[in-house]
Amino acid sequence: MPWNRPLIIGLLVMLLAMTWWRLQSDDGEIRRSRLMMGTVVEIVAGGEDSNKLESAVDAAFAEIARLDMLLSRHQEKSDVTRLSQSDRGSKVAVETAEVITLGLDVAQRSGGAFDLTLGQLKALWGFGLENPTVPDRNTLSAALSGIGPTALSLNGQQVTKQSPHLQVDLGGIAKGYAVDRAIAVLREHGVASAAVNAGGDMYLLGQRPERSWRIGIQHPRQKDTVLETVQVSDQAVVTSGDYERFFERDGIRYHHIFDPQNGLPARGCRSVTIIADSVVLGDALATAVFVLGPKAGLQLLTQYPKAEALIVAADGTLYNSPGWAQYRVAP
Ligand code: AMP
Ligand code: MG
């Protein structure tokens, strides 16, 4: 990750604000945050023994750092970088293979709306750089040629690329996987109550001492306004939004979630929140539904009976899946 000024300032503002992450640490809880995977990762863990909690949280952060070394486009020796630099593909770690397997499944079920092969496109747009640009049509179509879900395949840990210039980007799913693994590490350390949030990809483990986990979902256009509050336990809550990473040119908002059909920011939604059993699935589905738009997105979710969604469409209309209401509570 090129740690440039706008990105760092943005992350620090996020760290200070964290408005939609409306958790207060109670007695018997510790709260720690670090800049990782291009975002702020925050862990809250509860329990009696604070030394035990500290070492559990350290181990969880270490696990996220280890996964970033495998899954990031910005780490020179990561599986993703090696894969992108290879002509025909390469062998990857078991963890990377697991992420790619799930990503390819969502890619196929979403008709290619979710796409792990957009690395070149992402680099072209340059989000997070000092001067992001709107690429012209020819440049976009060149970046889209020879890619797509069928251009990448997996056999065990061996990944094959159809085209040498295909660049893998796991940005729509890797944080979710890392949060799941961080939660697994916390569990292994005997932590029964915890929350991990990597820039909008969260998991809420167990219950809190005095109250349940309540998550305020941010209004995509009013930073300090909570759209809805949900109450969950042992579940993931993941949001993809057009307000997370964007720039404006001539009054048009260009954000970082692309429609693979044309290489432009997807225009159907302002934000999508998914509640699911795992963060990795929630992460992939939030991105996929965002690209598909509210109607086709809700249709995709019928394939995932345990996942629920709250969608803010491009015109501000709210949509939710039939089971969403069970999680909704008064703010
Ligand atoms: P998220 O915040 O999980 O929706 O992920 C957004 C990130 O996913 C972007 O910054 C890109 O790295 C990547 N991405 C963008 N468009 C897509 C897409 N259509 N399918 C999969 N990943 C995408
Ligand atoms: Mg995602």
Short mmCIF file of C-alpha atoms and ligand atoms in Angstrom, two decimals:
data_model
loop_
_atom_site.label_atom_id
_atom_site.label_comp_id
_atom_site.label_asym_id
_atom_site.label_seq_id
_atom_site.Cartn_x
_atom_site.Cartn_y
_atom_site.Cartn_z
CA MET A 1 0.00 0.00 0.00
CA PRO A 2 1.49 3.35 -0.96
CA TRP A 3 1.06 5.24 2.33
CA ASN A 4 0.37 8.64 0.84
CA ARG A 5 -0.92 11.73 2.58
CA PRO A 6 -4.64 11.71 1.64
CA LEU A 7 -4.94 8.07 2.57
CA ILE A 8 -3.24 8.49 5.92
CA ILE A 9 -5.26 11.59 6.76
CA GLY A 10 -8.43 9.72 5.78
CA LEU A 11 -7.53 6.78 7.96
CA LEU A 12 -6.70 8.99 10.92
CA VAL A 13 -10.00 10.81 10.58
CA MET A 14 -11.69 7.41 10.49
CA LEU A 15 -9.79 6.34 13.55
CA LEU A 16 -10.89 9.44 15.45
CA ALA A 17 -14.45 9.36 14.25
CA MET A 18 -15.44 5.72 13.99
CA THR A 19 -18.93 7.10 14.31
CA TRP A 20 -20.79 4.14 13.00
CA TRP A 21 -18.80 1.74 15.14
CA ARG A 22 -20.83 2.78 18.10
CA LEU A 23 -19.31 0.57 20.71
CA GLN A 24 -18.12 1.90 24.01
CA SER A 25 -15.63 -0.25 25.84
CA ASP A 26 -17.11 -1.43 29.13
CA ASP A 27 -15.26 -2.40 32.26
CA GLY A 28 -13.55 -5.70 31.62
CA GLU A 29 -13.00 -4.90 27.96
CA ILE A 30 -9.93 -3.73 26.11
CA ARG A 31 -10.00 -1.85 22.80
CA ARG A 32 -7.01 -1.62 20.48
CA SER A 33 -6.64 -0.27 16.92
CA ARG A 34 -3.95 -0.45 14.29
CA LEU A 35 -3.53 0.70 10.70
CA MET A 36 -3.47 -2.52 8.68
CA MET A 37 -4.61 -3.77 5.28
CA GLY A 38 -5.07 -0.19 4.12
CA THR A 39 -7.61 0.58 6.84
CA VAL A 40 -8.12 0.91 10.58
CA VAL A 41 -8.50 -2.44 12.29
CA GLU A 42 -10.11 -2.28 15.69
CA ILE A 43 -10.45 -5.11 18.20
CA VAL A 44 -12.54 -5.03 21.35
CA ALA A 45 -12.21 -8.04 23.65
CA GLY A 46 -13.90 -8.75 26.95
CA GLY A 47 -12.96 -10.98 29.88
CA GLU A 48 -11.68 -11.03 33.43
CA ASP A 49 -7.95 -11.42 32.85
CA SER A 50 -6.60 -8.34 31.10
CA ASN A 51 -3.14 -9.86 30.50
CA LYS A 52 -4.76 -12.77 28.73
CA LEU A 53 -6.87 -10.36 26.68
CA GLU A 54 -3.79 -8.33 25.69
CA SER A 55 -1.92 -11.36 24.41
CA ALA A 56 -5.01 -12.67 22.61
CA VAL A 57 -5.50 -9.33 20.85
CA ASP A 58 -1.79 -9.13 19.94
CA ALA A 59 -2.01 -12.61 18.44
CA ALA A 60 -5.13 -11.63 16.48
CA PHE A 61 -3.35 -8.57 15.03
CA ALA A 62 -0.35 -10.76 14.18
CA GLU A 63 -2.61 -13.13 12.28
CA ILE A 64 -4.07 -10.24 10.25
CA ALA A 65 -0.54 -9.03 9.44
CA ARG A 66 0.45 -12.55 8.36
CA LEU A 67 -2.54 -12.79 6.03
CA ASP A 68 -1.86 -9.36 4.59
CA MET A 69 1.59 -10.65 3.58
CA LEU A 70 -0.18 -13.33 1.52
CA LEU A 71 -3.20 -11.50 0.17
CA SER A 72 -2.16 -7.91 -0.52
CA ARG A 73 -1.39 -6.45 -3.95
CA HIS A 74 0.97 -4.08 -2.21
CA GLN A 75 3.25 -6.65 -0.59
CA GLU A 76 6.10 -7.51 -2.90
CA LYS A 77 6.24 -11.18 -2.00
CA SER A 78 2.57 -11.89 -1.46
CA ASP A 79 0.81 -14.72 -3.25
CA VAL A 80 -1.26 -12.12 -5.07
CA THR A 81 1.80 -10.25 -6.35
CA ARG A 82 3.53 -13.47 -7.44
CA LEU A 83 0.35 -14.59 -9.17
CA SER A 84 -0.04 -11.30 -10.98
CA GLN A 85 3.61 -11.30 -12.09
CA SER A 86 3.46 -14.88 -13.37
CA ASP A 87 2.60 -15.71 -16.97
CA ARG A 88 0.34 -18.67 -16.36
CA GLY A 89 -0.24 -18.82 -12.61
CA SER A 90 1.48 -20.12 -9.50
CA LYS A 91 1.11 -22.19 -6.38
CA VAL A 92 -0.39 -20.32 -3.44
CA ALA A 93 -0.76 -20.86 0.31
CA VAL A 94 -3.72 -22.83 1.63
CA GLU A 95 -5.24 -19.60 3.01
CA THR A 96 -4.98 -17.82 -0.34
CA ALA A 97 -6.51 -20.83 -2.08
CA GLU A 98 -9.40 -20.73 0.39
CA VAL A 99 -10.06 -17.04 -0.33
CA ILE A 100 -9.87 -17.58 -4.10
CA THR A 101 -12.20 -20.61 -3.92
CA LEU A 102 -14.88 -18.64 -2.12
CA GLY A 103 -14.33 -15.60 -4.34
CA LEU A 104 -14.68 -17.64 -7.52
CA ASP A 105 -17.87 -19.21 -6.22
CA VAL A 106 -19.43 -15.79 -5.54
CA ALA A 107 -18.10 -14.62 -8.92
CA GLN A 108 -19.88 -17.47 -10.66
CA ARG A 109 -23.14 -17.13 -8.71
CA SER A 110 -23.21 -13.37 -9.28
CA GLY A 111 -22.74 -13.74 -13.03
CA GLY A 112 -19.34 -12.08 -12.85
CA ALA A 113 -20.43 -8.99 -10.88
CA PHE A 114 -17.93 -10.07 -8.24
CA ASP A 115 -14.59 -10.44 -9.96
CA LEU A 116 -11.14 -11.28 -8.53
CA THR A 117 -9.35 -10.29 -11.73
CA LEU A 118 -9.70 -6.50 -11.58
CA GLY A 119 -6.14 -5.76 -10.43
CA GLN A 120 -5.15 -3.85 -13.54
CA LEU A 121 -8.36 -1.86 -13.50
CA LYS A 122 -7.88 -0.94 -9.86
CA ALA A 123 -4.32 0.27 -10.51
CA LEU A 124 -5.57 2.34 -13.43
CA TRP A 125 -8.05 4.29 -11.30
CA GLY A 126 -5.44 4.98 -8.64
CA PHE A 127 -7.75 5.40 -5.66
CA GLY A 128 -5.85 6.63 -2.66
CA LEU A 129 -3.17 8.30 -4.79
CA GLU A 130 -2.64 12.07 -4.72
CA ASN A 131 -4.12 12.53 -8.20
CA PRO A 132 -6.62 9.84 -9.14
CA THR A 133 -7.77 10.01 -12.75
CA VAL A 134 -10.77 8.95 -14.78
CA PRO A 135 -9.33 6.57 -17.40
CA ASP A 136 -10.62 6.91 -20.95
CA ARG A 137 -12.82 4.29 -22.57
CA ASN A 138 -10.03 2.61 -24.57
CA THR A 139 -7.78 2.29 -21.56
CA LEU A 140 -10.65 0.77 -19.60
CA SER A 141 -11.48 -1.79 -22.25
CA ALA A 142 -7.81 -2.75 -22.58
CA ALA A 143 -7.71 -3.38 -18.81
CA LEU A 144 -10.82 -5.55 -19.06
CA SER A 145 -9.71 -7.72 -21.98
CA GLY A 146 -8.86 -11.31 -21.20
CA ILE A 147 -10.06 -11.11 -17.61
CA GLY A 148 -13.19 -12.21 -15.73
CA PRO A 149 -14.12 -15.09 -13.45
CA THR A 150 -13.43 -17.81 -16.01
CA ALA A 151 -9.95 -16.43 -16.67
CA LEU A 152 -8.79 -17.64 -13.25
CA SER A 153 -9.04 -21.22 -11.99
CA LEU A 154 -7.85 -23.25 -9.08
CA ASN A 155 -6.79 -26.83 -8.64
CA GLY A 156 -5.85 -27.47 -5.02
CA GLN A 157 -3.28 -24.76 -4.32
CA GLN A 158 -2.37 -24.27 -7.97
CA VAL A 159 -3.88 -21.17 -9.56
CA THR A 160 -4.00 -20.86 -13.34
CA LYS A 161 -4.36 -17.62 -15.29
CA GLN A 162 -5.69 -17.56 -18.82
CA SER A 163 -3.85 -14.42 -19.71
CA PRO A 164 -0.36 -13.26 -18.63
CA HIS A 165 -1.47 -9.66 -17.98
CA LEU A 166 -4.29 -10.74 -15.64
CA GLN A 167 -3.77 -9.17 -12.22
CA VAL A 168 -5.50 -10.52 -9.19
CA ASP A 169 -7.14 -8.20 -6.65
CA LEU A 170 -8.62 -9.71 -3.51
CA GLY A 171 -9.55 -6.28 -2.10
CA GLY A 172 -13.26 -7.13 -2.09
CA ILE A 173 -12.83 -10.21 0.12
CA ALA A 174 -9.41 -10.36 1.86
CA LYS A 175 -10.27 -8.15 4.83
CA GLY A 176 -13.28 -10.34 5.56
CA TYR A 177 -11.13 -13.44 5.58
CA ALA A 178 -8.57 -11.79 7.85
CA VAL A 179 -11.30 -10.78 10.33
CA ASP A 180 -12.62 -14.36 10.42
CA ARG A 181 -9.11 -15.61 11.14
CA ALA A 182 -8.57 -12.97 13.83
CA ILE A 183 -11.77 -14.12 15.53
CA ALA A 184 -10.57 -17.74 15.32
CA VAL A 185 -7.33 -16.73 17.06
CA LEU A 186 -9.25 -14.89 19.79
CA ARG A 187 -11.39 -18.00 20.34
CA GLU A 188 -8.26 -20.18 20.50
CA HIS A 189 -7.02 -17.89 23.28
CA GLY A 190 -10.22 -18.49 25.22
CA VAL A 191 -11.84 -15.12 24.46
CA ALA A 192 -15.63 -15.49 24.51
CA SER A 193 -16.68 -11.89 23.85
CA ALA A 194 -15.05 -9.80 21.13
CA ALA A 195 -15.57 -7.58 18.13
CA VAL A 196 -13.18 -7.13 15.23
CA ASN A 197 -13.76 -4.34 12.72
CA ALA A 198 -11.55 -3.85 9.66
CA GLY A 199 -12.94 -0.68 8.06
CA GLY A 200 -16.52 -1.90 7.92
CA ASP A 201 -15.91 -5.66 7.88
CA MET A 202 -16.86 -6.85 11.35
CA TYR A 203 -17.55 -9.91 13.40
CA LEU A 204 -19.26 -9.85 16.77
CA LEU A 205 -18.33 -12.79 18.95
CA GLY A 206 -20.54 -13.91 21.82
CA GLN A 207 -22.25 -11.39 24.06
CA ARG A 208 -21.01 -8.37 25.96
CA PRO A 209 -21.04 -8.41 29.76
CA GLU A 210 -23.92 -5.98 30.20
CA ARG A 211 -25.52 -5.67 26.80
CA SER A 212 -25.58 -7.28 23.36
CA TRP A 213 -23.56 -6.16 20.41
CA ARG A 214 -25.42 -3.32 18.76
CA ILE A 215 -24.13 -1.93 15.51
CA GLY A 216 -25.20 1.37 14.03
CA ILE A 217 -25.14 1.35 10.25
CA GLN A 218 -23.89 4.61 8.85
CA HIS A 219 -26.06 6.73 6.57
CA PRO A 220 -24.11 6.82 3.28
CA ARG A 221 -24.62 10.57 2.80
CA GLN A 222 -24.79 11.87 6.39
CA LYS A 223 -21.63 10.89 8.16
CA ASP A 224 -22.92 11.31 11.68
CA THR A 225 -26.34 9.78 11.12
CA VAL A 226 -27.16 6.17 11.91
CA LEU A 227 -29.47 4.67 9.35
CA GLU A 228 -30.46 1.61 11.32
CA THR A 229 -29.23 -0.29 14.37
CA VAL A 230 -28.91 -4.06 14.41
CA GLN A 231 -28.30 -6.49 17.24
CA VAL A 232 -26.26 -9.62 16.51
CA SER A 233 -24.20 -12.34 18.15
CA ASP A 234 -21.71 -14.70 16.49
CA GLN A 235 -22.28 -13.05 13.15
CA ALA A 236 -20.59 -10.85 10.61
CA VAL A 237 -21.83 -7.37 9.70
CA VAL A 238 -20.15 -6.07 6.56
CA THR A 239 -20.73 -2.82 4.68
CA SER A 240 -19.59 -1.77 1.21
CA GLY A 241 -20.22 1.87 0.40
CA ASP A 242 -19.49 4.45 -2.26
CA TYR A 243 -18.42 6.85 0.52
CA GLU A 244 -15.46 4.76 1.68
CA ARG A 245 -13.01 5.57 -1.09
CA PHE A 246 -13.95 8.08 -3.75
CA PHE A 247 -13.05 11.28 -5.51
CA GLU A 248 -15.15 13.81 -7.39
CA ARG A 249 -14.61 15.28 -10.86
CA ASP A 250 -17.06 17.70 -12.46
CA GLY A 251 -19.65 16.90 -9.82
CA ILE A 252 -19.49 13.15 -10.43
CA ARG A 253 -18.55 10.76 -7.63
CA TYR A 254 -16.08 8.07 -8.69
CA HIS A 255 -15.70 5.30 -6.13
CA HIS A 256 -13.78 2.05 -5.80
CA ILE A 257 -16.37 -0.66 -6.47
CA PHE A 258 -16.34 -1.40 -10.17
CA ASP A 259 -18.82 -2.85 -12.59
CA PRO A 260 -16.69 -5.41 -14.46
CA GLN A 261 -18.86 -4.94 -17.55
CA ASN A 262 -17.52 -1.44 -18.25
CA GLY A 263 -14.78 -0.82 -15.70
CA LEU A 264 -16.63 2.16 -14.22
CA PRO A 265 -17.82 2.57 -10.64
CA ALA A 266 -21.04 0.58 -10.18
CA ARG A 267 -24.02 2.93 -10.10
CA GLY A 268 -26.87 0.94 -8.51
CA CYS A 269 -26.19 1.54 -4.80
CA ARG A 270 -24.84 3.94 -2.22
CA SER A 271 -24.26 1.24 0.38
CA VAL A 272 -24.92 -2.42 1.08
CA THR A 273 -24.76 -4.05 4.52
CA ILE A 274 -24.75 -7.83 4.82
CA ILE A 275 -25.27 -9.93 7.94
CA ALA A 276 -23.80 -13.41 7.46
CA ASP A 277 -22.23 -16.29 9.36
CA SER A 278 -18.72 -15.45 8.16
CA VAL A 279 -17.06 -12.15 7.34
CA VAL A 280 -15.42 -13.53 4.22
CA LEU A 281 -18.81 -14.41 2.74
CA GLY A 282 -20.35 -11.14 3.95
CA ASP A 283 -17.47 -9.22 2.37
CA ALA A 284 -17.81 -10.88 -1.03
CA LEU A 285 -21.61 -10.58 -0.98
CA ALA A 286 -21.58 -6.89 0.04
CA THR A 287 -19.36 -6.10 -2.96
CA ALA A 288 -21.32 -8.37 -5.31
CA VAL A 289 -24.73 -6.96 -4.30
CA PHE A 290 -23.35 -3.42 -4.58
CA VAL A 291 -22.34 -4.12 -8.19
CA LEU A 292 -25.59 -5.88 -9.09
CA GLY A 293 -27.83 -3.13 -7.65
CA PRO A 294 -30.79 -3.62 -5.30
CA LYS A 295 -33.07 -5.87 -7.35
CA ALA A 296 -30.54 -8.31 -8.84
CA GLY A 297 -28.62 -8.11 -5.55
CA LEU A 298 -31.61 -9.32 -3.52
CA GLN A 299 -32.10 -12.03 -6.13
CA LEU A 300 -28.49 -13.20 -5.60
CA LEU A 301 -29.13 -13.41 -1.85
CA THR A 302 -31.87 -15.99 -2.36
CA GLN A 303 -28.96 -18.38 -3.00
CA TYR A 304 -27.69 -17.62 0.52
CA PRO A 305 -30.58 -18.30 2.91
CA LYS A 306 -28.57 -17.32 6.01
CA ALA A 307 -27.36 -13.98 4.65
CA GLU A 308 -29.45 -10.81 4.97
CA ALA A 309 -29.01 -7.39 3.43
CA LEU A 310 -29.86 -3.73 3.88
CA ILE A 311 -29.35 -1.80 0.66
CA VAL A 312 -29.37 1.94 0.06
CA ALA A 313 -30.03 2.37 -3.65
CA ALA A 314 -28.47 5.12 -5.75
CA ASP A 315 -31.63 7.26 -5.37
CA GLY A 316 -31.65 6.78 -1.58
CA THR A 317 -34.44 4.16 -1.51
CA LEU A 318 -33.98 1.50 1.18
CA TYR A 319 -34.32 -2.18 0.36
CA ASN A 320 -33.90 -5.13 2.68
CA SER A 321 -34.01 -8.89 2.40
CA PRO A 322 -36.98 -10.64 4.03
CA GLY A 323 -35.05 -11.82 7.12
CA TRP A 324 -33.34 -8.49 7.83
CA ALA A 325 -36.07 -7.32 10.25
CA GLN A 326 -35.14 -9.96 12.87
CA TYR A 327 -31.89 -8.06 13.57
CA ARG A 328 -33.32 -4.55 13.61
CA VAL A 329 -33.61 -2.79 16.97
CA ALA A 330 -34.54 0.74 18.04
CA PRO A 331 -31.44 2.99 17.88
P1 AMP B 1 -15.43 -3.73 -0.55
O1 AMP B 1 -15.14 -2.51 0.26
O2 AMP B 1 -15.35 -5.01 0.18
O3 AMP B 1 -16.68 -3.60 -1.35
O4 AMP B 1 -14.25 -3.88 -1.59
C1 AMP B 1 -13.91 -2.90 -2.50
C2 AMP B 1 -12.62 -3.35 -3.12
O5 AMP B 1 -12.87 -4.55 -3.87
C3 AMP B 1 -12.05 -2.38 -4.12
O6 AMP B 1 -11.18 -1.46 -3.48
C4 AMP B 1 -11.33 -3.30 -5.07
O7 AMP B 1 -10.09 -3.68 -4.52
C5 AMP B 1 -12.21 -4.53 -5.08
N1 AMP B 1 -13.27 -4.53 -6.11
C6 AMP B 1 -13.77 -3.47 -6.80
N2 AMP B 1 -14.74 -3.86 -7.63
C7 AMP B 1 -14.87 -5.20 -7.46
C8 AMP B 1 -15.70 -6.20 -8.03
N3 AMP B 1 -16.62 -5.91 -8.98
N4 AMP B 1 -15.54 -7.48 -7.62
C9 AMP B 1 -14.62 -7.80 -6.68
N5 AMP B 1 -13.81 -6.92 -6.10
C10 AMP B 1 -13.92 -5.63 -6.48
MG MG B 2 -16.32 -6.77 0.00
#
